[in-house]
Short mmCIF file of N, CA and C in Angstrom, two decimals:
data_model
loop_
_atom_site.label_atom_id
_atom_site.label_comp_id
_atom_site.label_asym_id
_atom_site.label_seq_id
_atom_site.Cartn_x
_atom_site.Cartn_y
_atom_site.Cartn_z
N GLU A 1 11.62 -11.95 -14.43
CA GLU A 1 11.44 -11.38 -12.59
C GLU A 1 10.14 -10.42 -11.67
N VAL A 2 9.95 -10.79 -10.68
CA VAL A 2 8.99 -10.42 -10.20
C VAL A 2 9.20 -8.79 -9.27
N GLN A 3 9.44 -7.46 -9.79
CA GLN A 3 9.75 -6.48 -9.41
C GLN A 3 8.61 -5.37 -8.96
N LEU A 4 8.55 -4.71 -7.65
CA LEU A 4 8.05 -3.79 -6.86
C LEU A 4 8.71 -2.60 -5.73
N VAL A 5 8.47 -1.80 -6.90
CA VAL A 5 9.54 -0.01 -6.56
C VAL A 5 8.03 0.93 -5.58
N GLU A 6 8.40 0.82 -4.59
CA GLU A 6 7.58 2.03 -4.33
C GLU A 6 8.04 3.01 -4.10
N SER A 7 7.19 4.41 -4.26
CA SER A 7 7.60 5.93 -4.26
C SER A 7 6.63 6.30 -3.45
N GLY A 8 6.70 7.97 -3.15
CA GLY A 8 5.84 8.73 -3.13
C GLY A 8 6.19 8.95 -1.05
N GLY A 9 6.97 7.75 -0.35
CA GLY A 9 7.16 8.59 0.73
C GLY A 9 7.56 9.48 1.71
N ASP A 10 6.89 10.17 2.76
CA ASP A 10 7.30 11.83 2.73
C ASP A 10 6.97 12.25 4.33
N LEU A 11 7.42 13.40 4.26
CA LEU A 11 7.06 14.15 6.06
C LEU A 11 5.44 14.96 6.21
N VAL A 12 5.19 14.51 6.60
CA VAL A 12 3.59 15.11 6.14
C VAL A 12 3.20 15.30 8.00
N GLN A 13 2.58 16.46 7.95
CA GLN A 13 1.57 16.29 9.12
C GLN A 13 0.67 15.93 9.07
N PRO A 14 0.47 16.22 10.87
CA PRO A 14 -0.83 15.22 11.51
C PRO A 14 -2.07 15.56 11.07
N GLY A 15 -3.33 14.83 10.31
CA GLY A 15 -4.13 15.65 9.48
C GLY A 15 -3.93 15.49 7.90
N GLY A 16 -2.99 15.29 7.46
CA GLY A 16 -2.23 16.14 6.12
C GLY A 16 -2.28 14.28 5.13
N SER A 17 -2.81 14.79 3.50
CA SER A 17 -2.90 13.44 2.78
C SER A 17 -1.25 12.79 1.72
N LEU A 18 -1.35 12.15 1.33
CA LEU A 18 -0.02 11.15 0.61
C LEU A 18 -0.46 10.21 -0.32
N ARG A 19 -0.04 10.67 -1.12
CA ARG A 19 0.28 9.13 -2.10
C ARG A 19 1.06 8.76 -2.28
N LEU A 20 0.95 7.25 -2.81
CA LEU A 20 2.27 6.08 -2.56
C LEU A 20 1.84 5.37 -3.92
N SER A 21 3.24 5.11 -3.98
CA SER A 21 2.96 4.17 -5.75
C SER A 21 4.07 3.77 -5.31
N CYS A 22 3.74 2.47 -6.49
CA CYS A 22 4.12 0.86 -6.66
C CYS A 22 4.20 0.49 -7.81
N ALA A 23 5.72 0.66 -8.60
CA ALA A 23 5.74 0.22 -10.28
C ALA A 23 6.09 -1.26 -10.28
N ALA A 24 5.10 -2.34 -10.58
CA ALA A 24 5.33 -3.21 -10.86
C ALA A 24 5.73 -4.10 -12.72
N SER A 25 5.79 -5.15 -12.28
CA SER A 25 6.92 -5.46 -13.28
C SER A 25 6.86 -7.02 -13.66
N GLY A 26 7.07 -7.60 -13.92
CA GLY A 26 7.43 -9.23 -14.70
C GLY A 26 6.29 -10.53 -13.86
N PHE A 27 5.17 -10.17 -14.27
CA PHE A 27 3.84 -10.67 -13.44
C PHE A 27 2.32 -9.57 -14.86
N THR A 28 1.84 -11.07 -14.43
CA THR A 28 -0.22 -10.24 -14.86
C THR A 28 0.20 -9.67 -14.15
N PHE A 29 -0.05 -8.14 -14.13
CA PHE A 29 -0.67 -7.30 -12.70
C PHE A 29 -1.93 -7.16 -12.99
N GLY A 30 -2.50 -7.72 -14.11
CA GLY A 30 -4.16 -7.26 -14.07
C GLY A 30 -5.23 -8.28 -13.32
N SER A 31 -4.47 -9.18 -13.32
CA SER A 31 -5.18 -10.69 -12.55
C SER A 31 -4.28 -10.75 -11.66
N SER A 32 -3.50 -10.08 -10.68
CA SER A 32 -3.45 -10.41 -9.43
C SER A 32 -3.44 -9.18 -8.41
N ALA A 33 -3.34 -10.77 -7.50
CA ALA A 33 -4.08 -9.25 -5.87
C ALA A 33 -3.22 -8.82 -5.96
N MET A 34 -3.10 -7.58 -5.01
CA MET A 34 -1.49 -7.28 -4.78
C MET A 34 -2.28 -6.48 -2.95
N SER A 35 -1.29 -6.02 -2.45
CA SER A 35 -1.30 -5.87 -1.20
C SER A 35 -0.53 -4.39 -0.32
N TRP A 36 -0.87 -3.50 0.41
CA TRP A 36 -0.26 -2.67 1.22
C TRP A 36 0.78 -3.17 2.41
N VAL A 37 1.80 -3.03 2.45
CA VAL A 37 2.00 -4.11 4.52
C VAL A 37 2.88 -2.89 4.74
N ARG A 38 2.87 -1.84 6.28
CA ARG A 38 3.49 -1.26 7.28
C ARG A 38 4.32 -2.28 7.88
N GLN A 39 5.50 -1.50 8.45
CA GLN A 39 6.25 -1.88 9.48
C GLN A 39 6.67 -0.07 10.61
N ALA A 40 6.24 -0.05 11.50
CA ALA A 40 6.00 0.96 12.47
C ALA A 40 7.21 1.38 13.08
N PRO A 41 8.18 2.01 13.03
CA PRO A 41 9.08 1.76 14.35
C PRO A 41 8.98 1.15 15.27
N GLY A 42 9.77 0.17 15.72
CA GLY A 42 9.76 -0.84 16.87
C GLY A 42 9.04 -2.50 16.37
N LYS A 43 7.66 -2.00 15.47
CA LYS A 43 6.89 -3.01 15.52
C LYS A 43 7.16 -4.04 14.37
N GLY A 44 6.01 -4.99 14.48
CA GLY A 44 5.83 -5.99 13.56
C GLY A 44 5.29 -5.40 12.14
N LEU A 45 5.37 -6.41 11.36
CA LEU A 45 4.29 -5.69 10.05
C LEU A 45 3.09 -5.69 10.38
N GLU A 46 2.38 -4.90 9.69
CA GLU A 46 1.02 -4.95 9.98
C GLU A 46 0.73 -5.36 8.40
N TRP A 47 -0.91 -5.53 8.12
CA TRP A 47 -1.06 -5.52 6.79
C TRP A 47 -2.13 -5.10 7.28
N VAL A 48 -2.16 -3.34 5.52
CA VAL A 48 -2.83 -2.09 5.32
C VAL A 48 -3.98 -2.86 4.88
N SER A 49 -3.73 -2.87 3.60
CA SER A 49 -4.98 -3.03 2.73
C SER A 49 -4.63 -3.85 1.80
N SER A 50 -5.85 -4.62 0.87
CA SER A 50 -5.91 -5.46 -0.96
C SER A 50 -6.35 -4.77 -1.56
N ILE A 51 -6.60 -5.40 -2.78
CA ILE A 51 -6.81 -5.21 -4.01
C ILE A 51 -6.83 -6.46 -4.75
N PHE A 52 -8.20 -6.53 -5.18
CA PHE A 52 -8.49 -7.23 -7.13
C PHE A 52 -8.89 -7.08 -6.88
N SER A 53 -8.38 -5.70 -8.43
CA SER A 53 -9.48 -5.28 -9.34
C SER A 53 -9.86 -6.39 -10.32
N TYR A 54 -9.49 -6.73 -11.11
CA TYR A 54 -10.57 -8.36 -11.21
C TYR A 54 -11.44 -8.45 -11.09
N TYR A 55 -11.78 -8.48 -9.79
CA TYR A 55 -13.15 -8.64 -9.33
C TYR A 55 -13.78 -7.51 -8.42
N SER A 56 -13.00 -6.40 -8.42
CA SER A 56 -13.45 -5.10 -7.99
C SER A 56 -13.49 -5.04 -6.23
N ASN A 57 -12.28 -5.89 -5.81
CA ASN A 57 -12.47 -6.41 -4.42
C ASN A 57 -11.35 -5.51 -3.47
N THR A 58 -11.72 -4.69 -2.89
CA THR A 58 -10.79 -4.13 -2.06
C THR A 58 -11.13 -4.43 -0.63
N TYR A 59 -10.03 -4.48 -0.03
CA TYR A 59 -9.80 -4.91 1.90
C TYR A 59 -9.49 -3.74 2.08
N TYR A 60 -9.43 -3.31 3.23
CA TYR A 60 -8.79 -2.66 4.57
C TYR A 60 -8.41 -3.39 6.83
N ALA A 61 -7.48 -2.69 6.52
CA ALA A 61 -7.20 -2.91 8.06
C ALA A 61 -8.12 -1.86 9.06
N ASP A 62 -8.73 -2.72 9.91
CA ASP A 62 -9.67 -2.20 11.17
C ASP A 62 -8.96 -0.10 11.19
N SER A 63 -7.46 -0.60 11.30
CA SER A 63 -7.09 1.10 11.53
C SER A 63 -6.41 2.23 10.68
N VAL A 64 -6.97 1.59 9.59
CA VAL A 64 -6.80 2.83 7.85
C VAL A 64 -8.45 2.59 7.66
N LYS A 65 -9.26 1.88 8.01
CA LYS A 65 -10.67 1.79 6.75
C LYS A 65 -10.89 3.25 6.89
N GLY A 66 -11.38 4.38 5.96
CA GLY A 66 -12.03 5.24 6.08
C GLY A 66 -11.12 6.00 5.33
N ARG A 67 -9.80 5.94 5.88
CA ARG A 67 -8.94 6.94 5.83
C ARG A 67 -7.89 6.73 4.75
N PHE A 68 -7.93 5.65 3.71
CA PHE A 68 -7.15 5.16 2.93
C PHE A 68 -7.96 4.43 2.08
N THR A 69 -7.86 4.36 1.11
CA THR A 69 -7.85 3.58 -0.88
C THR A 69 -6.81 3.37 -1.22
N ILE A 70 -6.92 2.23 -1.18
CA ILE A 70 -5.86 1.20 -2.52
C ILE A 70 -6.86 1.41 -4.08
N SER A 71 -6.28 1.54 -4.58
CA SER A 71 -6.42 1.73 -6.46
C SER A 71 -4.98 0.73 -6.76
N THR A 72 -5.90 0.69 -8.37
CA THR A 72 -5.03 0.27 -9.30
C THR A 72 -4.69 1.21 -10.21
N ASP A 73 -3.97 1.12 -11.40
CA ASP A 73 -4.30 1.84 -12.77
C ASP A 73 -3.35 0.93 -13.71
N ASN A 74 -3.80 -0.39 -14.34
CA ASN A 74 -3.68 -1.91 -14.39
C ASN A 74 -3.19 -1.15 -15.71
N ALA A 75 -3.75 0.42 -16.91
CA ALA A 75 -2.76 0.51 -17.60
C ALA A 75 -1.06 1.00 -17.30
N LYS A 76 -0.84 0.87 -16.24
CA LYS A 76 0.16 1.13 -16.09
C LYS A 76 1.11 0.27 -15.01
N ASN A 77 0.26 -0.55 -14.66
CA ASN A 77 0.47 -1.54 -13.91
C ASN A 77 1.57 -1.20 -13.42
N THR A 78 0.39 0.27 -12.07
CA THR A 78 1.22 0.72 -10.97
C THR A 78 -0.50 0.40 -9.38
N LEU A 79 0.23 0.24 -8.42
CA LEU A 79 -0.29 0.28 -7.83
C LEU A 79 -0.20 1.88 -6.19
N TYR A 80 -2.16 1.64 -6.18
CA TYR A 80 -1.63 3.00 -5.17
C TYR A 80 -1.93 3.16 -4.20
N LEU A 81 -1.92 4.03 -2.75
CA LEU A 81 -2.57 3.67 -1.67
C LEU A 81 -2.27 5.65 -1.14
N GLN A 82 -3.86 5.76 -1.34
CA GLN A 82 -3.96 7.15 -1.15
C GLN A 82 -4.59 6.71 0.52
N MET A 83 -3.99 8.38 1.61
CA MET A 83 -3.72 8.51 2.61
C MET A 83 -4.38 9.33 3.03
N ASN A 84 -5.16 9.71 3.45
CA ASN A 84 -5.79 10.60 4.12
C ASN A 84 -5.84 11.11 5.83
N SER A 85 -6.55 12.34 6.32
CA SER A 85 -6.07 12.24 7.94
C SER A 85 -4.81 11.98 8.41
N LEU A 86 -4.12 11.31 8.03
CA LEU A 86 -3.41 10.64 8.78
C LEU A 86 -2.35 11.28 9.76
N LYS A 87 -2.68 9.81 10.27
CA LYS A 87 -1.95 10.21 11.88
C LYS A 87 -0.69 10.41 12.60
N SER A 88 0.05 10.10 13.56
CA SER A 88 1.59 10.24 13.98
C SER A 88 1.60 8.45 13.98
N GLU A 89 0.71 8.11 14.28
CA GLU A 89 0.73 6.38 14.44
C GLU A 89 0.86 5.51 12.81
N ASP A 90 0.63 6.57 11.93
CA ASP A 90 0.20 6.01 10.62
C ASP A 90 2.40 6.05 9.94
N THR A 91 3.21 6.11 11.09
CA THR A 91 4.07 6.81 10.52
C THR A 91 5.04 5.07 10.52
N ALA A 92 5.71 4.79 9.64
CA ALA A 92 6.28 3.22 9.12
C ALA A 92 6.47 3.54 7.70
N VAL A 93 7.55 2.26 7.69
CA VAL A 93 7.82 2.37 6.00
C VAL A 93 6.52 1.58 5.73
N TYR A 94 6.45 1.94 4.48
CA TYR A 94 5.06 1.40 3.80
C TYR A 94 5.82 0.62 2.47
N TYR A 95 5.30 -0.47 2.43
CA TYR A 95 6.06 -1.81 1.34
C TYR A 95 5.00 -2.72 0.42
N CYS A 96 5.12 -2.76 -0.20
CA CYS A 96 4.03 -2.80 -2.14
C CYS A 96 4.34 -4.43 -2.03
N ALA A 97 2.89 -4.88 -2.17
CA ALA A 97 3.61 -6.93 -2.09
C ALA A 97 2.44 -7.62 -3.32
N LYS A 98 2.83 -8.65 -3.74
CA LYS A 98 2.30 -9.46 -4.68
C LYS A 98 1.30 -10.30 -4.02
N SER A 99 -0.24 -10.28 -4.32
CA SER A 99 -0.81 -11.58 -4.07
C SER A 99 -1.27 -10.55 -2.10
N TYR A 100 -2.33 -11.52 -2.30
CA TYR A 100 -2.91 -11.93 -0.55
C TYR A 100 -2.80 -13.33 -0.43
N PRO A 101 -2.22 -13.49 0.70
CA PRO A 101 -1.46 -13.42 1.60
C PRO A 101 -0.23 -12.63 0.75
N PRO A 102 0.31 -11.54 1.41
CA PRO A 102 1.35 -11.28 0.40
C PRO A 102 2.46 -12.01 0.44
N GLU A 103 3.70 -12.61 -0.69
CA GLU A 103 4.57 -12.73 -0.82
C GLU A 103 6.04 -12.00 -0.95
N VAL A 104 5.81 -11.40 -2.76
CA VAL A 104 7.28 -10.32 -2.98
C VAL A 104 7.24 -9.17 -2.87
N TRP A 105 7.58 -8.25 -1.98
CA TRP A 105 7.48 -7.34 -1.48
C TRP A 105 8.94 -5.99 -2.72
N GLY A 106 8.67 -4.80 -2.16
CA GLY A 106 9.18 -4.02 -2.45
C GLY A 106 10.32 -3.77 -1.83
N GLN A 107 11.03 -2.40 -1.69
CA GLN A 107 12.03 -2.03 -1.05
C GLN A 107 11.83 -1.48 0.25
N GLY A 108 10.66 -0.29 0.32
CA GLY A 108 10.10 0.34 1.18
C GLY A 108 10.23 1.65 0.90
N THR A 109 8.52 2.22 1.46
CA THR A 109 8.99 3.48 1.28
C THR A 109 8.55 4.65 2.32
N LEU A 110 9.30 5.44 3.05
CA LEU A 110 8.93 5.61 3.91
C LEU A 110 8.06 7.01 4.84
N VAL A 111 7.01 6.29 4.92
CA VAL A 111 5.82 8.12 5.94
C VAL A 111 5.96 9.02 7.06
N THR A 112 6.16 9.39 7.05
CA THR A 112 7.11 9.69 8.63
C THR A 112 5.86 10.65 9.04
N VAL A 113 4.77 10.37 9.88
CA VAL A 113 3.35 11.77 9.87
C VAL A 113 3.71 12.75 11.50
N SER A 114 4.42 13.73 11.36
CA SER A 114 4.59 14.79 12.52
C SER A 114 3.86 15.82 12.21
N SER A 115 4.78 16.59 13.74
CA SER A 115 4.19 18.28 13.11
C SER A 115 5.63 19.13 13.90
#
């Protein structure tokens, strides 16, 4: 069974940084594409970033490009999202997902950017 558990969400001030983690199990993590998707309050789902570390490929939405970095630790079956220069519009529940387009999702972790 595929299982994805996000963590690291917190309250952070605009301009601050945060790192999200996603612990994965139940599939071959090292050969799988992984994604981050978010849902801001009152809005629909927005794809944020994807990675296929097997080919060293990363992809970002224009809204986060240059500020966010997606990465993996394959030995730990863990996906990360380093978020810098956070803006209030980054406030959302962030979900880890297997593959691209995203298929199986985790439970999400809340990121609140506010002063």
